[in-house]
PDB file of C-alpha atoms and ligand atoms in Angstrom:
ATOM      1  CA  UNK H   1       0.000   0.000   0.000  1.00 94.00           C
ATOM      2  CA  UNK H   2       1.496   3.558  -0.974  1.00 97.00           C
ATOM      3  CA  UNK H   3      -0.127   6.474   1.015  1.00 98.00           C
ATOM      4  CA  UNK H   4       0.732   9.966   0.211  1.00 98.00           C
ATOM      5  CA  UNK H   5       0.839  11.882   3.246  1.00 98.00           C
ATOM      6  CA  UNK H   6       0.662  15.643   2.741  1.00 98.00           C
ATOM      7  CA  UNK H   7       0.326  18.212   5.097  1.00 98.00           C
ATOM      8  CA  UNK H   8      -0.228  22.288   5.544  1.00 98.00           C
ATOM      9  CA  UNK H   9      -1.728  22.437   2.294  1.00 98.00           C
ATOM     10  CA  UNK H  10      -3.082  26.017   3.547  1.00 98.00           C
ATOM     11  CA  UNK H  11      -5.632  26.494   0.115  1.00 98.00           C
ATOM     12  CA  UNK H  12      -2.883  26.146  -2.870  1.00 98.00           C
ATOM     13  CA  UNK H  13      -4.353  23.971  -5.124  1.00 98.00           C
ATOM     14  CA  UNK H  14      -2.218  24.647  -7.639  1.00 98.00           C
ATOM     15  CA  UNK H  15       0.742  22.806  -5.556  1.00 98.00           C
ATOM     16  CA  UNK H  16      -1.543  20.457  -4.710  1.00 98.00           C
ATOM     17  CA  UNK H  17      -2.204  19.287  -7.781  1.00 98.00           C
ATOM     18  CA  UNK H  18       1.281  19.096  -8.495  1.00 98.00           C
ATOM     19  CA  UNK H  19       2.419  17.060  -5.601  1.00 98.00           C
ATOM     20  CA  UNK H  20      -0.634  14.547  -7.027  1.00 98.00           C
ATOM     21  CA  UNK H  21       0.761  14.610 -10.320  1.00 98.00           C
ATOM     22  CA  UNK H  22       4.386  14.142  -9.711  1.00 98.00           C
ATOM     23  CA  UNK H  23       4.061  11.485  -7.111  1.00 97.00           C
ATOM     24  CA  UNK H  24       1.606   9.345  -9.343  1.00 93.00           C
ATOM     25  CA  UNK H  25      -1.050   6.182  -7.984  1.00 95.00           C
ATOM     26  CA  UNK H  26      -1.517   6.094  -4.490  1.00 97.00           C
ATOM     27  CA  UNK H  27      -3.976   3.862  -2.595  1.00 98.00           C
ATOM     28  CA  UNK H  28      -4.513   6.522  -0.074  1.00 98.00           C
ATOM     29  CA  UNK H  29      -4.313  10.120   0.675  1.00 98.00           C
ATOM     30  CA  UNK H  30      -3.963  11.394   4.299  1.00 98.00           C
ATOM     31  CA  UNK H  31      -3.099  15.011   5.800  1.00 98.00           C
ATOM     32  CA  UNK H  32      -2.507  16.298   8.960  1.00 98.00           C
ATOM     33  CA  UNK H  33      -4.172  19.968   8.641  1.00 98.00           C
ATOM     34  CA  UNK H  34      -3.941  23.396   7.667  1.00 98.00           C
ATOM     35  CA  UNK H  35      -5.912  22.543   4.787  1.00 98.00           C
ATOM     36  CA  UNK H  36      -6.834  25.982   4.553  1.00 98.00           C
ATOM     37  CA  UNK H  37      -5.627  29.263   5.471  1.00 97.00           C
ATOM     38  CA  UNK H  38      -3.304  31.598   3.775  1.00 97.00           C
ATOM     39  CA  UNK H  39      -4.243  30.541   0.075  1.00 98.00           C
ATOM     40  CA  UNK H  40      -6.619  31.628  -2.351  1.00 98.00           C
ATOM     41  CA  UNK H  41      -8.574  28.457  -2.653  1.00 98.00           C
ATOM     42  CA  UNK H  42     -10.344  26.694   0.448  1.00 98.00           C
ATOM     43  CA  UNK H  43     -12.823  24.994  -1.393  1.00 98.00           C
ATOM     44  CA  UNK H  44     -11.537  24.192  -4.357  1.00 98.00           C
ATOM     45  CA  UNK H  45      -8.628  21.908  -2.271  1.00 98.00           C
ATOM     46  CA  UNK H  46     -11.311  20.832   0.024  1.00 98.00           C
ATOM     47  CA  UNK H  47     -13.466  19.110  -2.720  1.00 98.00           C
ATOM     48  CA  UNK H  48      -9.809  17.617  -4.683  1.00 98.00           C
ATOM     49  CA  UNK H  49      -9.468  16.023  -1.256  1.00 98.00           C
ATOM     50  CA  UNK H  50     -12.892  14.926  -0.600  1.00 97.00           C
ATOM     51  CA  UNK H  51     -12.916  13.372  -4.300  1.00 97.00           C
ATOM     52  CA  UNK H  52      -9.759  11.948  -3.680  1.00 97.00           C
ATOM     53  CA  UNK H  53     -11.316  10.169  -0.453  1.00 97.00           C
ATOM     54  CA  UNK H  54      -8.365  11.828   1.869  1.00 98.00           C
ATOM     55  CA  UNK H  55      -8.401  11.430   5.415  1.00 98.00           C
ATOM     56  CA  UNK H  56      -6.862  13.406   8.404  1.00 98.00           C
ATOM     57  CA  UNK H  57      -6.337  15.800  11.284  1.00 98.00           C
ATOM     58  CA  UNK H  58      -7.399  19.543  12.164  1.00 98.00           C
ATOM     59  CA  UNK H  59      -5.144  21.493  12.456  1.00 98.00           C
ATOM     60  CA  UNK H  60      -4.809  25.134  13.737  1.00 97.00           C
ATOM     61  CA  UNK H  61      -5.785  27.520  11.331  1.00 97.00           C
ATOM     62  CA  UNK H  62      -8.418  24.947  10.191  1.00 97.00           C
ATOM     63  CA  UNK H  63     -10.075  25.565  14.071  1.00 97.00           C
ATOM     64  CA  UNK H  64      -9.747  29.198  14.152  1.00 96.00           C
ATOM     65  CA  UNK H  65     -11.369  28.995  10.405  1.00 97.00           C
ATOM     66  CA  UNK H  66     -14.250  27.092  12.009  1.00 97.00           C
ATOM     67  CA  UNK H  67     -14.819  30.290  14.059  1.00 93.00           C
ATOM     68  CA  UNK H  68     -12.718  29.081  17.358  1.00 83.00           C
ATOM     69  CA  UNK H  69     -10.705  31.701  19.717  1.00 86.00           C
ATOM     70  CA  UNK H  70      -7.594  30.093  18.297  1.00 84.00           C
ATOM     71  CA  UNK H  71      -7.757  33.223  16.065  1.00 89.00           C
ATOM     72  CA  UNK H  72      -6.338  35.585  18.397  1.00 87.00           C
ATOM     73  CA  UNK H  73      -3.460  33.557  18.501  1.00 87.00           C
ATOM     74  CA  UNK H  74      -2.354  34.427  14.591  1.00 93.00           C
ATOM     75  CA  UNK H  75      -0.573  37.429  13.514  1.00 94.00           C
ATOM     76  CA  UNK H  76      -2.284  40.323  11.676  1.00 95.00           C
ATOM     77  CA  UNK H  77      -1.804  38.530   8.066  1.00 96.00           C
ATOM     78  CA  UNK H  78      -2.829  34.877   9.084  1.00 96.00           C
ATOM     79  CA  UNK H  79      -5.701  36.364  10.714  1.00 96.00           C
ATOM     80  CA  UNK H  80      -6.387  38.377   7.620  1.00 97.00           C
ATOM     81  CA  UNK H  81      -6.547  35.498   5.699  1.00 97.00           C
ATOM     82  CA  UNK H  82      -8.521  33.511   7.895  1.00 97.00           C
ATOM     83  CA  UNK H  83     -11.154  36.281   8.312  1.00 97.00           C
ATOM     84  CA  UNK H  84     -11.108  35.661   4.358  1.00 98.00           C
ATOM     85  CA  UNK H  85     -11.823  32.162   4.487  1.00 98.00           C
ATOM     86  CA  UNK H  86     -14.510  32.509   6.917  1.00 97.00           C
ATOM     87  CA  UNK H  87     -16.438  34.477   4.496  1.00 98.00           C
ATOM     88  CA  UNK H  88     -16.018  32.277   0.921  1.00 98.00           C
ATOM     89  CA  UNK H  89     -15.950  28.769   3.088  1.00 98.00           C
ATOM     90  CA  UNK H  90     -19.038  26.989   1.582  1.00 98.00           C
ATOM     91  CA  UNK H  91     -21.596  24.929   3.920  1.00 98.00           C
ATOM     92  CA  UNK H  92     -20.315  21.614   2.541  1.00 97.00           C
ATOM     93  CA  UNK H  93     -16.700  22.888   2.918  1.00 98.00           C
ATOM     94  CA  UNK H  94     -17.377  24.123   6.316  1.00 98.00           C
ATOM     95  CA  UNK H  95     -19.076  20.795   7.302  1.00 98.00           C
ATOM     96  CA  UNK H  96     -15.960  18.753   5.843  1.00 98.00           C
ATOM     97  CA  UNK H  97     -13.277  20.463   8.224  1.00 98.00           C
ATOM     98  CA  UNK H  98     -15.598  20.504  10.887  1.00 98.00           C
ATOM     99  CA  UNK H  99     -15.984  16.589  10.886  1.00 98.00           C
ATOM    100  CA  UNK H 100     -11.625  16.855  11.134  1.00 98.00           C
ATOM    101  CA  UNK H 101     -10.745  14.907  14.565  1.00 98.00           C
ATOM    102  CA  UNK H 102      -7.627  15.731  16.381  1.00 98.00           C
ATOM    103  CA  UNK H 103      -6.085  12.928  16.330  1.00 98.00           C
ATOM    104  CA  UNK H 104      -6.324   9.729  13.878  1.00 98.00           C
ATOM    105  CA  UNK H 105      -4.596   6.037  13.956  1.00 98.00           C
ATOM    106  CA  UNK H 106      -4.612   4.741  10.703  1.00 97.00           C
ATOM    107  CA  UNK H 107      -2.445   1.024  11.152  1.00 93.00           C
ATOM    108  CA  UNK H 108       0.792   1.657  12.405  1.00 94.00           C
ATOM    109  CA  UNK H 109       0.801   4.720  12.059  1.00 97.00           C
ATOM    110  CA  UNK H 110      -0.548   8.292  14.412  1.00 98.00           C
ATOM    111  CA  UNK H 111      -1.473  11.373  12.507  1.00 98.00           C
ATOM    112  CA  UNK H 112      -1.740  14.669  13.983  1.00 98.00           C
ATOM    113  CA  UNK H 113      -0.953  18.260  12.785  1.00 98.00           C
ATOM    114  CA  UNK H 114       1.368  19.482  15.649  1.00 98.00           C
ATOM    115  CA  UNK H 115       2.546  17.137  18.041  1.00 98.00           C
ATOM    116  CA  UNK H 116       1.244  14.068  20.243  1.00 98.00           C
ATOM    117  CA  UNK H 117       1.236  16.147  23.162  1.00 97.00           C
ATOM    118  CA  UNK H 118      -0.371  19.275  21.658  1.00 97.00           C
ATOM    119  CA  UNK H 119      -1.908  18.288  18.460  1.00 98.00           C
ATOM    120  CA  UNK H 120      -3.222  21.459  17.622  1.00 96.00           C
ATOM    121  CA  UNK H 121      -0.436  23.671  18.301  1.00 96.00           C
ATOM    122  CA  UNK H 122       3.233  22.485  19.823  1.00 97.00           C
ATOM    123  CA  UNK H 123       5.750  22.836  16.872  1.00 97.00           C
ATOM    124  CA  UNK H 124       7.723  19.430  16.957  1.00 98.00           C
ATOM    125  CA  UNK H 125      11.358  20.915  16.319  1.00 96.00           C
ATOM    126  CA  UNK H 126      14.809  20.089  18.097  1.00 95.00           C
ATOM    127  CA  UNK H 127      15.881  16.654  19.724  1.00 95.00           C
ATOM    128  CA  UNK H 128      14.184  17.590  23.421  1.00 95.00           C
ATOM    129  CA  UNK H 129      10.639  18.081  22.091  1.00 97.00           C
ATOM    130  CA  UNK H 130      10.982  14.833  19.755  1.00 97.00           C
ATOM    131  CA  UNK H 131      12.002  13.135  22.464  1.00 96.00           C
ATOM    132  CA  UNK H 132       9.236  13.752  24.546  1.00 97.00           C
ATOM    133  CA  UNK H 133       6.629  13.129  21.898  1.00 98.00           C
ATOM    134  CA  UNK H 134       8.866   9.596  21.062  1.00 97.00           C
ATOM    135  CA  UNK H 135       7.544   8.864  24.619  1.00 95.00           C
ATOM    136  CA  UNK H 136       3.897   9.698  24.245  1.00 97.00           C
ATOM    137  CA  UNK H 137       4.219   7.392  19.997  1.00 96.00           C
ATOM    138  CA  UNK H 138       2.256   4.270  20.559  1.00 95.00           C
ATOM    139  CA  UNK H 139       2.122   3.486  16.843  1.00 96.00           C
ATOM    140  CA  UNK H 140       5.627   2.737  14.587  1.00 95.00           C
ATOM    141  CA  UNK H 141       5.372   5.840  13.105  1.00 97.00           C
ATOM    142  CA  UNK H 142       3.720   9.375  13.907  1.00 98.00           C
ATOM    143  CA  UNK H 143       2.910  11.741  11.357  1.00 98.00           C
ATOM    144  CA  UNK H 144       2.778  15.762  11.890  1.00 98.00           C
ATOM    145  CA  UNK H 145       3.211  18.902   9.904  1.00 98.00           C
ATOM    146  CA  UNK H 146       2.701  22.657  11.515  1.00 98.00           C
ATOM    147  CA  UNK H 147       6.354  23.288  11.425  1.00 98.00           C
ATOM    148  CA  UNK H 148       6.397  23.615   7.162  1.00 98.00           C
ATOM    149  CA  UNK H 149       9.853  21.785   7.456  1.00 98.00           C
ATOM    150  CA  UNK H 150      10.773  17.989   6.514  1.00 98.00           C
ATOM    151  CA  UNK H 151      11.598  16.747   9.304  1.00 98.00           C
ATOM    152  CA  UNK H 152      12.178  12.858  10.986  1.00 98.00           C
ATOM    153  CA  UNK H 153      13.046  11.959  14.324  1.00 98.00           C
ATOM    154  CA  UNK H 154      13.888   8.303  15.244  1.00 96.00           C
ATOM    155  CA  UNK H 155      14.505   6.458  18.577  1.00 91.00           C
ATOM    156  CA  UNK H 156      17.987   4.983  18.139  1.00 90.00           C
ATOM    157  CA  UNK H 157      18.918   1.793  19.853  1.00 86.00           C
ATOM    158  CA  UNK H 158      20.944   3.339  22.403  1.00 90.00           C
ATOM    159  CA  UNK H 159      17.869   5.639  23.691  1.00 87.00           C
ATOM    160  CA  UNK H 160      19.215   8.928  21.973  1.00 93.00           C
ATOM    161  CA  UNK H 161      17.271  10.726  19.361  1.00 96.00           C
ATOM    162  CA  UNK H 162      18.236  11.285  15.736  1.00 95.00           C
ATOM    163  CA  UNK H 163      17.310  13.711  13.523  1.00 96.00           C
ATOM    164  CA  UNK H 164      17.342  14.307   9.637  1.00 95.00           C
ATOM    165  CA  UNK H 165      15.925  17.402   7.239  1.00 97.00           C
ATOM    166  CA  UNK H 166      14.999  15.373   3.863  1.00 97.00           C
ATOM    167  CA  UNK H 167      15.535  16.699   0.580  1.00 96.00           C
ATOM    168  CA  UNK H 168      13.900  15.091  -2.271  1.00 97.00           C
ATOM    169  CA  UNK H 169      14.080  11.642  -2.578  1.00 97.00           C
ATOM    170  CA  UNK H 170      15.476  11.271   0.901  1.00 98.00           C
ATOM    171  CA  UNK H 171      14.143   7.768   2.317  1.00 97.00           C
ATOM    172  CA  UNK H 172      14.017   6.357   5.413  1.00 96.00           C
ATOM    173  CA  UNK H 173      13.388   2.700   6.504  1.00 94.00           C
ATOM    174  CA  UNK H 174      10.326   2.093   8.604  1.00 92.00           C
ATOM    175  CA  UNK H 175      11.378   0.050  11.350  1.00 85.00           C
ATOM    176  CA  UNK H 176      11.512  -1.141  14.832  1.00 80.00           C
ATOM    177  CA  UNK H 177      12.569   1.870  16.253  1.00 89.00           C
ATOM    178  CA  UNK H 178       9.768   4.683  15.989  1.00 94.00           C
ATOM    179  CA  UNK H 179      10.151   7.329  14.038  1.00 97.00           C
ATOM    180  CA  UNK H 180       8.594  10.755  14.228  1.00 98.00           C
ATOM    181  CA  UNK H 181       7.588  11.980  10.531  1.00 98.00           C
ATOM    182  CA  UNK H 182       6.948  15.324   8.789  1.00 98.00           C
ATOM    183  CA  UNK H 183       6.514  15.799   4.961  1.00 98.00           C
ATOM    184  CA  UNK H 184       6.797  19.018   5.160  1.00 98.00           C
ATOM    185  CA  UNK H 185       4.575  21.960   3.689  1.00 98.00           C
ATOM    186  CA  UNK H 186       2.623  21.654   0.375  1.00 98.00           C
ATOM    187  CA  UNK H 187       1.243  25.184   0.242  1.00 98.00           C
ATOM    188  CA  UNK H 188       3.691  27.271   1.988  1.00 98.00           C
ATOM    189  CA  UNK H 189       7.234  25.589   2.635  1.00 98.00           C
ATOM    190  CA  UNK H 190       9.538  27.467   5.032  1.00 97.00           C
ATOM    191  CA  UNK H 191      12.957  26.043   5.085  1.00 96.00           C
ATOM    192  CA  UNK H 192      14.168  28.560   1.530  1.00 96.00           C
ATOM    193  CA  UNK H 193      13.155  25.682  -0.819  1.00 97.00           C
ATOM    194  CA  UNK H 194      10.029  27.052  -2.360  1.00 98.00           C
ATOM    195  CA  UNK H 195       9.205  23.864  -4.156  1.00 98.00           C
ATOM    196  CA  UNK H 196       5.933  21.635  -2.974  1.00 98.00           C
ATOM    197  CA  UNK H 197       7.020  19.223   0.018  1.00 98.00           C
ATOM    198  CA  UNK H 198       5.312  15.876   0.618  1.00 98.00           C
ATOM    199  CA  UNK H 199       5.641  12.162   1.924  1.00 98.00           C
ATOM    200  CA  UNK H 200       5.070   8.742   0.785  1.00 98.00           C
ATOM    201  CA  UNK H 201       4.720   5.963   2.634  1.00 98.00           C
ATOM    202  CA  UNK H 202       5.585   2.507   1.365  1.00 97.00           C
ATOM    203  CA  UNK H 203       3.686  -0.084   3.714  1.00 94.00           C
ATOM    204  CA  UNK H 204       4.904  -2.864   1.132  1.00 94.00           C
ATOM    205  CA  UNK H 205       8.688  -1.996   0.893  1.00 95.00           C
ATOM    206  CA  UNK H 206       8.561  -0.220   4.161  1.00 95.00           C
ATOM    207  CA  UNK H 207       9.595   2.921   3.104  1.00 96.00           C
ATOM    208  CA  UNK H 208       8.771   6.986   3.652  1.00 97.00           C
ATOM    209  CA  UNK H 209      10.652   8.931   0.837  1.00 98.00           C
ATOM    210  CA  UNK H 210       9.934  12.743   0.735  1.00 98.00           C
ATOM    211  CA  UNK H 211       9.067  14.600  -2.733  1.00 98.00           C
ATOM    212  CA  UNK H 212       9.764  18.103  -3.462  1.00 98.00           C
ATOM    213  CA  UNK H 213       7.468  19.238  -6.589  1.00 98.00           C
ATOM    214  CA  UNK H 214       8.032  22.340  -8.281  1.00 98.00           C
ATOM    215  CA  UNK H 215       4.533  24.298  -8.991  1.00 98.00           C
ATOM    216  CA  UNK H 216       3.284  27.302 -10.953  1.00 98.00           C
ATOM    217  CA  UNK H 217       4.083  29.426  -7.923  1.00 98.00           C
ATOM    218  CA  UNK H 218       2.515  32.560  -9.679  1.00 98.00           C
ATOM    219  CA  UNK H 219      -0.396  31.376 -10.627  1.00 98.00           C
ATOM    220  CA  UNK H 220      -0.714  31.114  -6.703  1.00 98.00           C
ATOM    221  CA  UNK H 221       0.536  34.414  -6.185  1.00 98.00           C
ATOM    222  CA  UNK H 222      -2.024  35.727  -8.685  1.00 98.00           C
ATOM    223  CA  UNK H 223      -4.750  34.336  -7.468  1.00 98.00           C
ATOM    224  CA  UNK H 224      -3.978  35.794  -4.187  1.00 98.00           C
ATOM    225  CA  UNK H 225      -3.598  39.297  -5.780  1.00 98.00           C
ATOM    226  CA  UNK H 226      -7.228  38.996  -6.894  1.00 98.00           C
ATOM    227  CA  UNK H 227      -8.630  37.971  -3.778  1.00 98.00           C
ATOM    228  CA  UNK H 228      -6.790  40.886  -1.721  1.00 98.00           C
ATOM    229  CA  UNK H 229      -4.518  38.598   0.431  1.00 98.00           C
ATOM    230  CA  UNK H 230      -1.957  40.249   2.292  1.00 98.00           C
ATOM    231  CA  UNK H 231       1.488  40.835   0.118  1.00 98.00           C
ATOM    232  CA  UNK H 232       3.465  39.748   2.478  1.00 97.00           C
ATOM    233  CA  UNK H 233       1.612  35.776   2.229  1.00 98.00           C
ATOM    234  CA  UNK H 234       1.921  36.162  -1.518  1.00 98.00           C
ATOM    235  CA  UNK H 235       5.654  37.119  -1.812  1.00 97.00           C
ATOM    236  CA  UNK H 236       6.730  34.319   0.531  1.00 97.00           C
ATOM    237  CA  UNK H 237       5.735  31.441  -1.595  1.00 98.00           C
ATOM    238  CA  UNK H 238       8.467  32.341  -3.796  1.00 96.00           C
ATOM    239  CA  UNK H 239      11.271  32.605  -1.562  1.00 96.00           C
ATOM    240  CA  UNK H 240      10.228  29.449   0.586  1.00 96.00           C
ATOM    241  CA  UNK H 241       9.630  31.406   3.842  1.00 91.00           C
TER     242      UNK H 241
HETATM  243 ZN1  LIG Y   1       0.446  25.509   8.647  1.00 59.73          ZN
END
C-alpha cells in the first residue's frame, strides 16, 4: 500500500495538484491539517481532497477557520486570511473540516498536525521536544506537519534521538525503532526551498521517501492578488519562507 501523506496544504491547489501529479497512484491520501488558510482556494482543495477520499487531522488555522478563539493567537496577516476564508468557506466545505478529529490512527501509524502532546499547536522541532513526543508514539510511526519543514526523528537503539531534514528523494526505513515523521509543507514551505514538500509511505517496501514538486508558484501568487490577500503571504511562496 502507498499512502501519500501531505500536510499544511493552507488552500494552494495549484501545488496540490502538483504534488498529485508528480508522485503518481496512491492507494490513499492522508493530511494532517492546515488545509486551509493563507491561500486563495479553500474549497476548491477541500473538494480535490474529498474526491480523492483523503483522510486526516485539524489542524490550527483549520479551528480558528471554524470560528474558534484560536484566532487571536495568529498574527495580523494569518488572521487576515482567515477572516477571508470565513467568508467564501461553503456549507459543505465548512461541514468537511468541521468533521476533522484531532487525532487519527490509521495502522501503524498516528497522525496529527502538531505534536502528540499538543496536536493542535506544539511545533515538533529540536531533539528535546521529539524526544518527549517519542515517549507519548504508541504506533511505529507518527505523522505531523505545523512546522512547514521535513523533518524525521527516530529512537535509536541506544535511547538517543536522531534527527534528519529530507531533501527530495530522501528515504528512510520504517522500522523497529519509531520514528517521528513530517513531509513538510505543500502550500507554503519554510525552510528557503520554495518547491511543494510531501511524503510517501511505502507499507509494502517499508519505506517513507519525501518529494519536493516544483509548482506554478505565480499562478498562486495571482490568485492571491485577486482575492486581496496580504502581500506579504503572496511574496513568501516564492522565496520558501
Ligand atoms: Zn500551517
Amino acid at each position: 500500500m502507498r499512502i501519500l501523506v501531505i500536510a499544511d496544504v493552507h488552500s494552494n491547489l495549484v501545488a496540490l495538484e502538483a504534488v498529485l501529479d508528480s508522485v503518481g497512484s496512491v492507494d490513499a491520501v492522508w493530511h494532517l491539517g492546515d488545509v486551509v488558510g493563507y491561500g486563495p482556494e479553500p474549497n476548491a482543495v477541500i473538494s480535490r481532497l474529498r474526491s480523492l477520499g483523503g483522510v486526516g487531522v485539524r489542524g490550527n488555522h483549520d479551528v480558528a477557520t471554524l470560528g474558534g478563539p484560536e484566532i487571536r493567537e495568529f498574527n495580523s496577516d494569518a488572521r487576515r486570511a482567515i477572516e477571508w476564508t470565513q467568508g467564501v468557506l461553503e456549507p459543505a466545505a465548512r461541514a468537511w473540516l468541521a468533521e476533522l478529529p484531532e487525532r487519527l490512527t490509521l495502522g501503524e501509524c498516528s497522525l496529527v498536525h502538531g505534536s502528540l502532546r499538543d496536536p493542535i499547536w506544539e511545533y515538533l522541532v529540536g531533539d528535546r521536544v521529539a524526544a518527549a513526543n517519542l515517549d507519548l508514539l504508541t504506533t511505529t510511526c507518527g505523522l505531523h506537519g505545523h512546522t512547514h519543514f521535513p523533518t524525521a526523528y527516530r529512537r535509536e537503539t541506544d535511547g538517543q534521538v536522531s534527527s534528519i531534514s529530507p531533501s527530495d528523494g530522501t528515504m528512510v526505513k520504517l522500522g523497529d525503532r519509531r520514528v517521528l515523521a513530517n513531509p513538510g509543507s505543500v502550500g507554503q514551505p519554510r525552510d528557503r526551498d520554495p518547491r511543494a514538500s510531501a511524503l510517501v509511505v511505502d507499507l509494502g517496501k517499508r519505506e517513507l521517501t519525501w518529494h519536493r514538486v516544483a509548482y506554478d508558484i505565480g499562478a498562486t501568487q495571482d490568485a492571491m492578488r485577486r482575492h486581496g490577500l496580504p502581500a506579504r503571504l503572496v511574496e513568501r511562496l516564492q522565496l520558501g519562507l
